[in-house]
PDB file of C-alpha atoms and ligand atoms in Angstrom:
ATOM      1  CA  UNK N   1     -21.430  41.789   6.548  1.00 62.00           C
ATOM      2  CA  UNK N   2     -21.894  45.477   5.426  1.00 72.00           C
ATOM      3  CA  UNK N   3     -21.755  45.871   1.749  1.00 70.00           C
ATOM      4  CA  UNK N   4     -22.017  49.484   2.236  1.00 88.00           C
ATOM      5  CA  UNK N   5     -18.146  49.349   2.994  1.00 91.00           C
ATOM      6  CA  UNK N   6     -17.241  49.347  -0.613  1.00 93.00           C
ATOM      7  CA  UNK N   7     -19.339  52.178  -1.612  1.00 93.00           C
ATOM      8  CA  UNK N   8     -17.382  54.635  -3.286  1.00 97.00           C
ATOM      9  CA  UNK N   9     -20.818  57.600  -3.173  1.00 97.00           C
ATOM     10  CA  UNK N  10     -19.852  60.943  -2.508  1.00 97.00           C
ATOM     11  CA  UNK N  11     -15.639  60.155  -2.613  1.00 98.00           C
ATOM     12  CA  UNK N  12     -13.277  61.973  -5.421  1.00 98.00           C
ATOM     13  CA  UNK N  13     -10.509  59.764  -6.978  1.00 99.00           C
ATOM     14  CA  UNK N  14      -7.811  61.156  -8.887  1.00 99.00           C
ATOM     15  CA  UNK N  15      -6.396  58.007 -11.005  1.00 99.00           C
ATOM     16  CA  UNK N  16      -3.099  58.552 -13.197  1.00 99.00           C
ATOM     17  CA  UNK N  17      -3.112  55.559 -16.145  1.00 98.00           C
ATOM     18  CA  UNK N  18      -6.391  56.442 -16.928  1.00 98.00           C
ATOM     19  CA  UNK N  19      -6.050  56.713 -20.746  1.00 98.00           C
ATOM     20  CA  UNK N  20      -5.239  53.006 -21.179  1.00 98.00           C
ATOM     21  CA  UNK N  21      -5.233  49.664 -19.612  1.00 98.00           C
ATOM     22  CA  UNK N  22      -5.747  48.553 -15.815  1.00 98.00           C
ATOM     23  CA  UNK N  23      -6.243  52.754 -14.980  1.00 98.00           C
ATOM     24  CA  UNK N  24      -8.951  52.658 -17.513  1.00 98.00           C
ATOM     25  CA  UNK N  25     -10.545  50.136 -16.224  1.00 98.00           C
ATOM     26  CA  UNK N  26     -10.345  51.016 -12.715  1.00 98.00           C
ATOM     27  CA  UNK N  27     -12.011  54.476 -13.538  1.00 98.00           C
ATOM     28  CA  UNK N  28     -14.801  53.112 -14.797  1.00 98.00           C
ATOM     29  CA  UNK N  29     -15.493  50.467 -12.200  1.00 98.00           C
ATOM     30  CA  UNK N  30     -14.416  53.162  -9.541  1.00 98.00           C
ATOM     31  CA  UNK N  31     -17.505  55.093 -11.684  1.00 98.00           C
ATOM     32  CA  UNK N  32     -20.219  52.481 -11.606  1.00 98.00           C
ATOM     33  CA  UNK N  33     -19.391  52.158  -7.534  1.00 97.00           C
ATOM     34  CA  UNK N  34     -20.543  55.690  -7.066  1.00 97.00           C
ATOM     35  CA  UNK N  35     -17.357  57.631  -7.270  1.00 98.00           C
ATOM     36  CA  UNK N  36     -16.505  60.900  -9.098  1.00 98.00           C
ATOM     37  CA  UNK N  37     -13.071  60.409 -11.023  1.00 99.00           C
ATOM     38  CA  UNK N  38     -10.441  62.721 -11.895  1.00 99.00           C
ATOM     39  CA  UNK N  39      -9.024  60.618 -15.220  1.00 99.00           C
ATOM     40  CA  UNK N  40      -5.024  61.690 -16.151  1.00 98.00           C
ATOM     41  CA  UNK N  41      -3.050  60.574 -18.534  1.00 98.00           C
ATOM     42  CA  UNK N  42      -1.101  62.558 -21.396  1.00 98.00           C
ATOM     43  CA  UNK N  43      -3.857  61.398 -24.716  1.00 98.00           C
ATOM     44  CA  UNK N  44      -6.548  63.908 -24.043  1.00 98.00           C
ATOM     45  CA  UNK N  45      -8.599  61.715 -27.252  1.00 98.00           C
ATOM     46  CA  UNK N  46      -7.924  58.117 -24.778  1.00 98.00           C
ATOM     47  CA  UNK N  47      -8.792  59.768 -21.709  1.00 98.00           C
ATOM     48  CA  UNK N  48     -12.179  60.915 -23.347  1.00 98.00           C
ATOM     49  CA  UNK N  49     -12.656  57.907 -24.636  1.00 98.00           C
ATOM     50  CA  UNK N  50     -12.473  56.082 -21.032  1.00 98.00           C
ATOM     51  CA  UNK N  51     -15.075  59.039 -19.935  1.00 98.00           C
ATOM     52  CA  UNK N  52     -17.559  57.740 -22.190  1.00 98.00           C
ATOM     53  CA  UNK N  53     -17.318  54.152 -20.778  1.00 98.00           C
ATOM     54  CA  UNK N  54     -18.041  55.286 -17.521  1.00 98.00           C
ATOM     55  CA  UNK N  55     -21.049  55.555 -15.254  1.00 98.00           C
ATOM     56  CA  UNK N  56     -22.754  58.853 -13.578  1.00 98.00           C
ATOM     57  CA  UNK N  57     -21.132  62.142 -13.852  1.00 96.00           C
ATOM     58  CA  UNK N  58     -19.184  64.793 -12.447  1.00 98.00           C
ATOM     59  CA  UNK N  59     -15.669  63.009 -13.735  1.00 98.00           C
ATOM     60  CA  UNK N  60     -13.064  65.340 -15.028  1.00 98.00           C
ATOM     61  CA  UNK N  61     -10.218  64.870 -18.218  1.00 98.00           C
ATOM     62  CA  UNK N  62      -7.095  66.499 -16.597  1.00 98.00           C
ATOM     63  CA  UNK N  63      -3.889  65.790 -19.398  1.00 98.00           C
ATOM     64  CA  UNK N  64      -0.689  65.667 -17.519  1.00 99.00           C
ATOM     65  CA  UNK N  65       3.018  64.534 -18.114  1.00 98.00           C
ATOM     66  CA  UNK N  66       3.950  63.125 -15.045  1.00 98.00           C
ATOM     67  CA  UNK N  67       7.782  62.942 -16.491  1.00 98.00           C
ATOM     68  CA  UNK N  68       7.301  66.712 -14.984  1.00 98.00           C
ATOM     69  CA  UNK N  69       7.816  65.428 -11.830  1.00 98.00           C
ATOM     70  CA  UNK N  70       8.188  68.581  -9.800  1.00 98.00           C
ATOM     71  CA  UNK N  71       5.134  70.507 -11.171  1.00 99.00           C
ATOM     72  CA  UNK N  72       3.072  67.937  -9.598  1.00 99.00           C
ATOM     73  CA  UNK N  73       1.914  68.966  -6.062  1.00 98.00           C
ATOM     74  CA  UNK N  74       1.038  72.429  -7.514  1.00 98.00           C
ATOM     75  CA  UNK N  75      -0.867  70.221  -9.951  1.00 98.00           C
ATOM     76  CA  UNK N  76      -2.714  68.339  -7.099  1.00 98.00           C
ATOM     77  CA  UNK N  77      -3.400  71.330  -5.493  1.00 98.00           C
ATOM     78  CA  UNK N  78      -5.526  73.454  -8.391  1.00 98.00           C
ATOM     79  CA  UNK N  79      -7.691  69.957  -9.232  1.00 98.00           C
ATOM     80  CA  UNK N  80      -8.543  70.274  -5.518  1.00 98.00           C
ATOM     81  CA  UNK N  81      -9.221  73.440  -5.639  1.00 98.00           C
ATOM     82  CA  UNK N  82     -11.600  72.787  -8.211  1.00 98.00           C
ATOM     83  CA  UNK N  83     -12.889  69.276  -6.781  1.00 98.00           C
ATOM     84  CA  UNK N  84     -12.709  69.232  -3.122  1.00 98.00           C
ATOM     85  CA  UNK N  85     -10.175  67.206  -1.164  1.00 98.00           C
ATOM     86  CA  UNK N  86      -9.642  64.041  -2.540  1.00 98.00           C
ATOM     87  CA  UNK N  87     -10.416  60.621  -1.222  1.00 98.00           C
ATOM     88  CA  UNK N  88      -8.524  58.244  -3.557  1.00 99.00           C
ATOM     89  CA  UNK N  89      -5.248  58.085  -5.444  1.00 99.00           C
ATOM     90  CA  UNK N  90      -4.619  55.605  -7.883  1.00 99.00           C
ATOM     91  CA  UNK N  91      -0.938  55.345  -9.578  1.00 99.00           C
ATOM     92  CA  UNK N  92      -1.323  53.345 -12.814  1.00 98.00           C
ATOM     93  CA  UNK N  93       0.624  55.339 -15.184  1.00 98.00           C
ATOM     94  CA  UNK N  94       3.769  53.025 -15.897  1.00 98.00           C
ATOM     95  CA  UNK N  95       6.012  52.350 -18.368  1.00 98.00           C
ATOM     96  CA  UNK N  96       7.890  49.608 -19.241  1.00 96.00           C
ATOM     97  CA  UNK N  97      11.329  49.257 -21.178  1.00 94.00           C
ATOM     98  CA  UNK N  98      12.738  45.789 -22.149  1.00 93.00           C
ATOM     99  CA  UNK N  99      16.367  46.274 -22.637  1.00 95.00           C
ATOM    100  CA  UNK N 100      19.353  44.406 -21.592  1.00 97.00           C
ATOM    101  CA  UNK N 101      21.485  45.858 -18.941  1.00 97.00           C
ATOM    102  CA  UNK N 102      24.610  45.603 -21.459  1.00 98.00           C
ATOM    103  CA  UNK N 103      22.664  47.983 -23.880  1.00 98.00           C
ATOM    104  CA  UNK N 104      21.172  49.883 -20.738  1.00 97.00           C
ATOM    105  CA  UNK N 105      21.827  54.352 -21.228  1.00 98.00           C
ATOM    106  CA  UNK N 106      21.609  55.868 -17.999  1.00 98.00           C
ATOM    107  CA  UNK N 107      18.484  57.931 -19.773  1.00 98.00           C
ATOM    108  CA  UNK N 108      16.634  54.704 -20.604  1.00 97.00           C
ATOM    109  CA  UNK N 109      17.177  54.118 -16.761  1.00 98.00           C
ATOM    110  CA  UNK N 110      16.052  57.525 -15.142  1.00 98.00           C
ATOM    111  CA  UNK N 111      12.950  57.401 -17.453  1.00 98.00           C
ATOM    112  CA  UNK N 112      11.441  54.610 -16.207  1.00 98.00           C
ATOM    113  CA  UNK N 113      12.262  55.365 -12.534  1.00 98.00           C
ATOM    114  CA  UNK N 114      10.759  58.755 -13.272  1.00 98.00           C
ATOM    115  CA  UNK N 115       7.613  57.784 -14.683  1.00 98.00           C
ATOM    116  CA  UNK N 116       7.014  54.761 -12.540  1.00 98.00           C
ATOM    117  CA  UNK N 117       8.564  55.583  -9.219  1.00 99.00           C
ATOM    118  CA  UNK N 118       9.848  59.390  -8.793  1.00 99.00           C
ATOM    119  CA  UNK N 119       6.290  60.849  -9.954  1.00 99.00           C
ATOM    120  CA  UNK N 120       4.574  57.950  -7.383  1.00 99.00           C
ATOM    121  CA  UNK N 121       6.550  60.245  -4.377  1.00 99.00           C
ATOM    122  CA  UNK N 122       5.572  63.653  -5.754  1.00 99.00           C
ATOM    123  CA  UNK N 123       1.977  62.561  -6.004  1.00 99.00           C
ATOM    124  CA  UNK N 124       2.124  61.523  -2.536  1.00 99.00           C
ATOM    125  CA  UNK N 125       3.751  64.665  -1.525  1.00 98.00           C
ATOM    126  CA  UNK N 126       0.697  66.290  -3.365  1.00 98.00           C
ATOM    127  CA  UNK N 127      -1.760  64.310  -2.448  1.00 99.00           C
ATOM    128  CA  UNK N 128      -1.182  64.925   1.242  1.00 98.00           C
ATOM    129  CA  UNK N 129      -0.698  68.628   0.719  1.00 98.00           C
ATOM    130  CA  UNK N 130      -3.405  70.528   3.215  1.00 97.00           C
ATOM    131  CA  UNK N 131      -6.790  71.150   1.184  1.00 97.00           C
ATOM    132  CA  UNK N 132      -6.200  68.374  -1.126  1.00 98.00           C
ATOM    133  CA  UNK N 133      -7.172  65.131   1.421  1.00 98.00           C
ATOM    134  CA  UNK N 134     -10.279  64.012   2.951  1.00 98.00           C
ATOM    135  CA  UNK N 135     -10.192  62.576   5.882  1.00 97.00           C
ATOM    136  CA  UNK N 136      -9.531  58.193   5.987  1.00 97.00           C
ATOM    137  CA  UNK N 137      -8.389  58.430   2.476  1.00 98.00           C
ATOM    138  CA  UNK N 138      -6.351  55.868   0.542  1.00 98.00           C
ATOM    139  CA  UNK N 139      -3.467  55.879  -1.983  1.00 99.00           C
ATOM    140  CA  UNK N 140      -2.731  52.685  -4.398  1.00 99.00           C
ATOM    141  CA  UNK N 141       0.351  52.488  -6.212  1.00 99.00           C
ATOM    142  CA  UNK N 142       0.732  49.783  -8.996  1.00 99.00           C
ATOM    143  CA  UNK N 143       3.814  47.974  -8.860  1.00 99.00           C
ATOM    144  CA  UNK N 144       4.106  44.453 -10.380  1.00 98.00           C
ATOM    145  CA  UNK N 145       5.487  40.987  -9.643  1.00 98.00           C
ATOM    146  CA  UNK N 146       8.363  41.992 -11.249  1.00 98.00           C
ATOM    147  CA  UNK N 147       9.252  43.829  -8.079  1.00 98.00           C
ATOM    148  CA  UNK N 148       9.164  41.040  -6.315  1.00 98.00           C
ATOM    149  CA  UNK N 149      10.896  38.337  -9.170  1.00 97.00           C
ATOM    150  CA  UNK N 150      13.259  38.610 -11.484  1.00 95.00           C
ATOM    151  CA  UNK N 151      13.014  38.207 -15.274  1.00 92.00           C
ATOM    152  CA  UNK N 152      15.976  38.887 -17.740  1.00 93.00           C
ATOM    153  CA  UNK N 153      16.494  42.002 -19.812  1.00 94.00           C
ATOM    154  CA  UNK N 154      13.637  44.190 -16.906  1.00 96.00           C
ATOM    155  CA  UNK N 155      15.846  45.077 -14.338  1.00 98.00           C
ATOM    156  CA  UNK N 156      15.597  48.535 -14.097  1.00 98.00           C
ATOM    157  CA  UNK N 157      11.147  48.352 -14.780  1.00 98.00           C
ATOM    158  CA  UNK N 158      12.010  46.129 -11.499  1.00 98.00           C
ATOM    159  CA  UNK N 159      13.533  48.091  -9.662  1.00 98.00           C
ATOM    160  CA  UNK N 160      11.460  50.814  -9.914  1.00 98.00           C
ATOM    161  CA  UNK N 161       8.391  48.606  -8.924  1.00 98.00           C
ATOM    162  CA  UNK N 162      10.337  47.507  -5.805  1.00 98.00           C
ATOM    163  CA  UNK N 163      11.004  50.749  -5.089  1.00 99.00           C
ATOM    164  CA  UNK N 164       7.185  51.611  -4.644  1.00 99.00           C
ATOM    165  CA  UNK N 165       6.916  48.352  -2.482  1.00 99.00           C
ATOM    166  CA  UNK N 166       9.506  50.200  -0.031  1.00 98.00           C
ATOM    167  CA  UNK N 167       8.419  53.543  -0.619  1.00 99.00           C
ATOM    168  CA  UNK N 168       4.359  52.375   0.197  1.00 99.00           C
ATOM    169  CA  UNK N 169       5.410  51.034   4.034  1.00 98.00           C
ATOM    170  CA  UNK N 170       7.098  53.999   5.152  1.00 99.00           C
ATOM    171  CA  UNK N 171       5.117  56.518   3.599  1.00 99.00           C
ATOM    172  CA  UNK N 172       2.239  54.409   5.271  1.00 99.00           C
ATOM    173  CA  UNK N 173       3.861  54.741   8.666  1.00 98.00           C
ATOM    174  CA  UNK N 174       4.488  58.163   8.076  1.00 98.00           C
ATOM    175  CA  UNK N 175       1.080  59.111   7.012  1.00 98.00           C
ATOM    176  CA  UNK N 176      -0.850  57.263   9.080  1.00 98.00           C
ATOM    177  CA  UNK N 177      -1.243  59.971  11.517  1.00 98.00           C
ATOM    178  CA  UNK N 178      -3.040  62.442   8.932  1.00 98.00           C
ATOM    179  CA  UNK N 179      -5.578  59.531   7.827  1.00 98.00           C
ATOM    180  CA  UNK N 180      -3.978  58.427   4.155  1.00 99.00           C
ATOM    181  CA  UNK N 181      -3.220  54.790   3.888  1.00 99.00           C
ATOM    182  CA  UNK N 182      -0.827  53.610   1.243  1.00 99.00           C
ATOM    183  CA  UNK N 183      -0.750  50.463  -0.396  1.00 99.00           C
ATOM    184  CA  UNK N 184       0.747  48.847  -3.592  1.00 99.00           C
ATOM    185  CA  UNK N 185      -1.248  46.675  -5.814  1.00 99.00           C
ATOM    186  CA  UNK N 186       1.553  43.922  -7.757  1.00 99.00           C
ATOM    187  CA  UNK N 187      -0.305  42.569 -10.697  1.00 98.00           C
ATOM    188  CA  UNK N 188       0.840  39.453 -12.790  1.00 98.00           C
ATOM    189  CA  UNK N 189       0.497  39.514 -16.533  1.00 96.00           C
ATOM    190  CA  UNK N 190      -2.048  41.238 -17.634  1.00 97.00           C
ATOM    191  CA  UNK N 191      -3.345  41.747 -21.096  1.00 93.00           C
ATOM    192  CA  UNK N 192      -2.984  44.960 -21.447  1.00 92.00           C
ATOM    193  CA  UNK N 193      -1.494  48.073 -24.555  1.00 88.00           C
ATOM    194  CA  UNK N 194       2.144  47.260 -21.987  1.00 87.00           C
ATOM    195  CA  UNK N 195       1.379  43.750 -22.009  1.00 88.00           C
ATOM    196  CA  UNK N 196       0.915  43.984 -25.414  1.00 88.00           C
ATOM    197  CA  UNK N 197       3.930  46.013 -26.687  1.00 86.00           C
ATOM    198  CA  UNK N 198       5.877  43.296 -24.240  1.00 85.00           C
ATOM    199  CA  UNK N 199       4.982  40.409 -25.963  1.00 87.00           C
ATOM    200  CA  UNK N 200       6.481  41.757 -29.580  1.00 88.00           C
ATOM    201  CA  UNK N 201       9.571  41.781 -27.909  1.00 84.00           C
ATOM    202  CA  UNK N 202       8.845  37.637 -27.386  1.00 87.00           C
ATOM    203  CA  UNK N 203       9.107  34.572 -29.247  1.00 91.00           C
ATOM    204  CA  UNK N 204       5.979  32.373 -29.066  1.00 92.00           C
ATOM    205  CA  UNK N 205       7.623  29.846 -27.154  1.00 93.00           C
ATOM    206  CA  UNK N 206       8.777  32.506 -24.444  1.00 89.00           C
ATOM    207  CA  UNK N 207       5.290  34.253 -24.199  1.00 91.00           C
ATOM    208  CA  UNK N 208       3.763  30.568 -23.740  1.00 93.00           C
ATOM    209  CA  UNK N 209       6.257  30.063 -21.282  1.00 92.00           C
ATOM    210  CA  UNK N 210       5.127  33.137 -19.218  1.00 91.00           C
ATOM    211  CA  UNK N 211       1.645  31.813 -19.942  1.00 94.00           C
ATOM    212  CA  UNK N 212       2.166  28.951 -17.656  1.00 96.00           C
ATOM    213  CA  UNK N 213       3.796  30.201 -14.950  1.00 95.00           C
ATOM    214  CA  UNK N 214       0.639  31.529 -14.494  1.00 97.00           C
ATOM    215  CA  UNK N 215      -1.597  28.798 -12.949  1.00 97.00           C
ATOM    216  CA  UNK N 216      -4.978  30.808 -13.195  1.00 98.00           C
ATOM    217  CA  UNK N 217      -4.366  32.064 -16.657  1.00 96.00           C
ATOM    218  CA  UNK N 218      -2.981  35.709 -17.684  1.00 96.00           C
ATOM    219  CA  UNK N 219      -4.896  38.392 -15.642  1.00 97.00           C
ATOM    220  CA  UNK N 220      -7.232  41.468 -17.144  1.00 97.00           C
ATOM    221  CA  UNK N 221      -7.303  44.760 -16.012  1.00 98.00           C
ATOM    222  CA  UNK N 222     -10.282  43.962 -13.904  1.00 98.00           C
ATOM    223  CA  UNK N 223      -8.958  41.362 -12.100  1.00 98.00           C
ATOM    224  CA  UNK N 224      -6.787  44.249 -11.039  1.00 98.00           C
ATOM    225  CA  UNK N 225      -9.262  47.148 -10.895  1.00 98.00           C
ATOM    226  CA  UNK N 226     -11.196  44.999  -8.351  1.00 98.00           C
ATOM    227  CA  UNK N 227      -8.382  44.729  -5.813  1.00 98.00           C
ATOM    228  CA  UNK N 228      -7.728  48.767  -6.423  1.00 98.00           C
ATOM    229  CA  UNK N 229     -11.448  49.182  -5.585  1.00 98.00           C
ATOM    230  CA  UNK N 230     -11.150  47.191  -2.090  1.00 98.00           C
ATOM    231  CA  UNK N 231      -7.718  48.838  -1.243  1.00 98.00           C
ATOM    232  CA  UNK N 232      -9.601  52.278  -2.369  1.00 98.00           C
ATOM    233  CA  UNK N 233     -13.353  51.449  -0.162  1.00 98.00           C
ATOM    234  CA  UNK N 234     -13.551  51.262   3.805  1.00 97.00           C
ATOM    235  CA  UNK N 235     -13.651  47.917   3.240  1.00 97.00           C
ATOM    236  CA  UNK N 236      -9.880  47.886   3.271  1.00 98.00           C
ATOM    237  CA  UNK N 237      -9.909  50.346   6.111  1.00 98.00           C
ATOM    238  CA  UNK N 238      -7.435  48.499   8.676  1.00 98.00           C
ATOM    239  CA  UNK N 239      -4.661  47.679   5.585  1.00 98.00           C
ATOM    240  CA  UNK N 240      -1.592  49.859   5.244  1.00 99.00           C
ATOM    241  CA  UNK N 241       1.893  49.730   3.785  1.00 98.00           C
ATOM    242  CA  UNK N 242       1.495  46.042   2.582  1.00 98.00           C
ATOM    243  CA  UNK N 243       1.178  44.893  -1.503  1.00 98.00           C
ATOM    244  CA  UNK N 244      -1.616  43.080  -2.529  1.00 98.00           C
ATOM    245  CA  UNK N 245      -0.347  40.709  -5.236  1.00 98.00           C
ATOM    246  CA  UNK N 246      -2.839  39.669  -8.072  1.00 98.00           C
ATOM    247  CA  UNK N 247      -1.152  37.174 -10.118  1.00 98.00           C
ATOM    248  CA  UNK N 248      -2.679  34.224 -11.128  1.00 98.00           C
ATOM    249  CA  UNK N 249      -0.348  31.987  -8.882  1.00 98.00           C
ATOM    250  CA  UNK N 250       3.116  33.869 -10.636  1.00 98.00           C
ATOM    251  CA  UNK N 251       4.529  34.051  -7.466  1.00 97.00           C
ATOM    252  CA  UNK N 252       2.991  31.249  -5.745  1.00 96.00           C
ATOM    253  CA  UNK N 253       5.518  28.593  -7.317  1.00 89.00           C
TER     254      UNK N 253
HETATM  255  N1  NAP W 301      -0.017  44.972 -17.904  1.00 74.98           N
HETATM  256  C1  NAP W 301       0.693  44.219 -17.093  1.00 74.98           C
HETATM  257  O1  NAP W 301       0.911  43.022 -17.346  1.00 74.98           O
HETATM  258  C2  NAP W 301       1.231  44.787 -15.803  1.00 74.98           C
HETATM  259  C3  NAP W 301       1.790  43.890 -14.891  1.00 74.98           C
HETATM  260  C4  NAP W 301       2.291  44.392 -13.701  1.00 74.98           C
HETATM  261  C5  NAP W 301       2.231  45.749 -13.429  1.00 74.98           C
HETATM  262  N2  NAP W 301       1.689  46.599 -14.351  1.00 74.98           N
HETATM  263  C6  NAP W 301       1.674  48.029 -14.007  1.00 74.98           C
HETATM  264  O2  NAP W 301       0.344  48.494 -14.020  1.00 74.98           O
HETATM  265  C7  NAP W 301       0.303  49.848 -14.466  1.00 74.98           C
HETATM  266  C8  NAP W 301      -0.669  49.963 -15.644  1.00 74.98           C
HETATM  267  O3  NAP W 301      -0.210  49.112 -16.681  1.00 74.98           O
HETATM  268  P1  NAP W 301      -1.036  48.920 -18.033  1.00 74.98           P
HETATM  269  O4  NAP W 301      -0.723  47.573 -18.541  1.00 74.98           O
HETATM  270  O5  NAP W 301      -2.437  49.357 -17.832  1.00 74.98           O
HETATM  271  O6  NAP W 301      -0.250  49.965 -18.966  1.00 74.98           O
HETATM  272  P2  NAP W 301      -0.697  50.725 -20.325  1.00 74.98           P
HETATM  273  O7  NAP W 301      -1.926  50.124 -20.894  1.00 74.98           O
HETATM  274  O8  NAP W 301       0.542  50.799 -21.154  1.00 74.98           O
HETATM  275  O9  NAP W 301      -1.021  52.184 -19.759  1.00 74.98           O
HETATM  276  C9  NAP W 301      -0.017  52.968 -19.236  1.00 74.98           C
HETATM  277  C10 NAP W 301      -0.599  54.296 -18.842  1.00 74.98           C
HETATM  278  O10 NAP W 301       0.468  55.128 -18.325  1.00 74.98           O
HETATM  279  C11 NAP W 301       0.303  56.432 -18.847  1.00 74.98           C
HETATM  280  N3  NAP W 301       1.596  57.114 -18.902  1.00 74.98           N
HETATM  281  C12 NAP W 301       2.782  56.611 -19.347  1.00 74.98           C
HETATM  282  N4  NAP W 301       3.730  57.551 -19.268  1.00 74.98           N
HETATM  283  C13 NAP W 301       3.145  58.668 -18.747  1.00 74.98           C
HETATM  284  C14 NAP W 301       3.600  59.971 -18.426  1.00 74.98           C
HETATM  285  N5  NAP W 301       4.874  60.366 -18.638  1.00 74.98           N
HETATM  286  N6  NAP W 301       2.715  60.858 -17.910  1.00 74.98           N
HETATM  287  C15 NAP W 301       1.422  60.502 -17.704  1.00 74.98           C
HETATM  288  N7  NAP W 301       0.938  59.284 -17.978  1.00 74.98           N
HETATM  289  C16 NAP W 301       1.777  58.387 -18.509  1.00 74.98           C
HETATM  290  C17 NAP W 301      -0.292  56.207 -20.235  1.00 74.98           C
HETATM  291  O11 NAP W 301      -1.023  57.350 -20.609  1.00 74.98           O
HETATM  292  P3  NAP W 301      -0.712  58.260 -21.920  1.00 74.98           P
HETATM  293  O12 NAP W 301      -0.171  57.367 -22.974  1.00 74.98           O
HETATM  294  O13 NAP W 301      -2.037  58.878 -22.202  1.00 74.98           O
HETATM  295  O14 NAP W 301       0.274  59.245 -21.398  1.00 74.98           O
HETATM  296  C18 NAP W 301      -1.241  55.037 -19.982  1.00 74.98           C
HETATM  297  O15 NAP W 301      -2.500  55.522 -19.556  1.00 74.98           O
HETATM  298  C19 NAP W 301       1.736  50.226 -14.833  1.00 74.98           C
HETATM  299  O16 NAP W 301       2.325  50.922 -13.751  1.00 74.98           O
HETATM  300  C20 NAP W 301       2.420  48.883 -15.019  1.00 74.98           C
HETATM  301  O17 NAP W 301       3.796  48.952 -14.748  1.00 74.98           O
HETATM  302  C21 NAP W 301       1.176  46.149 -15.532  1.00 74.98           C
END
């Protein structure tokens, strides 16, 4: 066993989310393991506040919309130039709309696949731009059960996580030539600001109903953040283009 395989030492991770939630969380375990964290989100005052949670130093507050999808490889490409290629990209920036399809706008619908799935490609595309990527690095993309099974009144917020399920294996195909492995992480409920926002939308009986079709119990962010960390380290070094689903048992029944 070499437990040096999940040191993070000496690697730069740029993780999108980072203001709230499982990102959060993630940057500050990804901090106590050694790395040096570039924290996005669009709060500057929430992504400061995760960069006094966190361990070491060197981390960096860099406030971006990611709705602006095509200003994002020039993005990518000035925190590099300021960081030195990048080892890690983590995708937790999400949102999540609960609305009927018979209600659905078109708007409603390209907003969620822009924030959750359309920005997930340009990052890629930026990530991978030359100068910006160390060598054996290692991109995680959060998509969600939801992806994977259907719930009423979330179709679109599922389709866009399925998208980054389909979207992870052949950009890991394609990119496994130039050293970047790509991965999706597909959390269950987890209690989280989304999770939270969700569950005014439910009755009590429906959220206890969610509740148990989760055998474990509902998830928190670092049940997740731990399975971002092992996707992120060497540890993980021989998995590509698959989902790692973190659930509780959702999906097991
Ligand atoms: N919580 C769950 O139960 C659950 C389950 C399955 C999958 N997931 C997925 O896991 C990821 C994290 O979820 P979470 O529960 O941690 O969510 P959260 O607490 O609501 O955090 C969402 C993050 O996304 C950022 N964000 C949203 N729109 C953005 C935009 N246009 N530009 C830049 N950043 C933006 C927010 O930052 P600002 O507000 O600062 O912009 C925030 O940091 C999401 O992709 C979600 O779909 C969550």
């Amino acid at each position: 066993m070499n437990h040096s395989l999940f040191e993070m030492s000496g690697k730069t991770v740029l993780v999108t989310g980072a203001s709230s939630g499982i990102g959060r969380e993630t940057a500050i375990l990804l901090s106590i393991m050694g790395a040096t964290v570039v924290l996005t989100g669009r709060d500057t005052g929430r992504l400061e506040e995760t960069l006094s949670r966190m361990a070491g130093d060197g981390h960096k507050v860099e406030p971006f919309d990611l709705g602006d999808v095509d200003a994002i490889p020039a993005w990518i490409k000035r925190i590099a130039s300021q960081t030195g290629p990048l080892h890690g990209l983590v995708h937790s920036a999400g949102i999540q709309h609960t609305i009927p399809l018979r209600v659905l706008s078109a708007a409603k619908l390209e907003e969620q696949m822009r924030t959750n799935f359309t920005s997930a490609v340009m990052l890629l595309k930026g990530f991978r731009q030359k100068g910006c990527v160390a060598p054996r690095s290692s991109v995680v993309l959060l998509s969600s059960v939801l992806g994977l099974a259907g719930q009423p009144a979330v179709s679109v917020y599922s389709a866009s996580k399925a998208a980054l399920i389909g979207f992870a294996r052949s950009a890991a195909v394609e990119l496994a030539g130039e050293g970047i492995r790509v991965n999706c992480v597909a959390p269950g409920y987890v209690e989280t600001e989304m999770a939270g926002e969700i569950r005014t939308k439910m009755t009590p009986e429906q959220f206890e109903a969610i509740s148990r079709l989760h055998p474990l119990g509902l998830g928190t962010p670092g049940d997740i953040a731990h399975s971002i960390a092992f996707l992120l380290s060497e540890a993980g070094r021989w998995i590509t283009g698959t989902t790692l689903v973190v659930d509780g048992g959702y999906t097991a029944h």
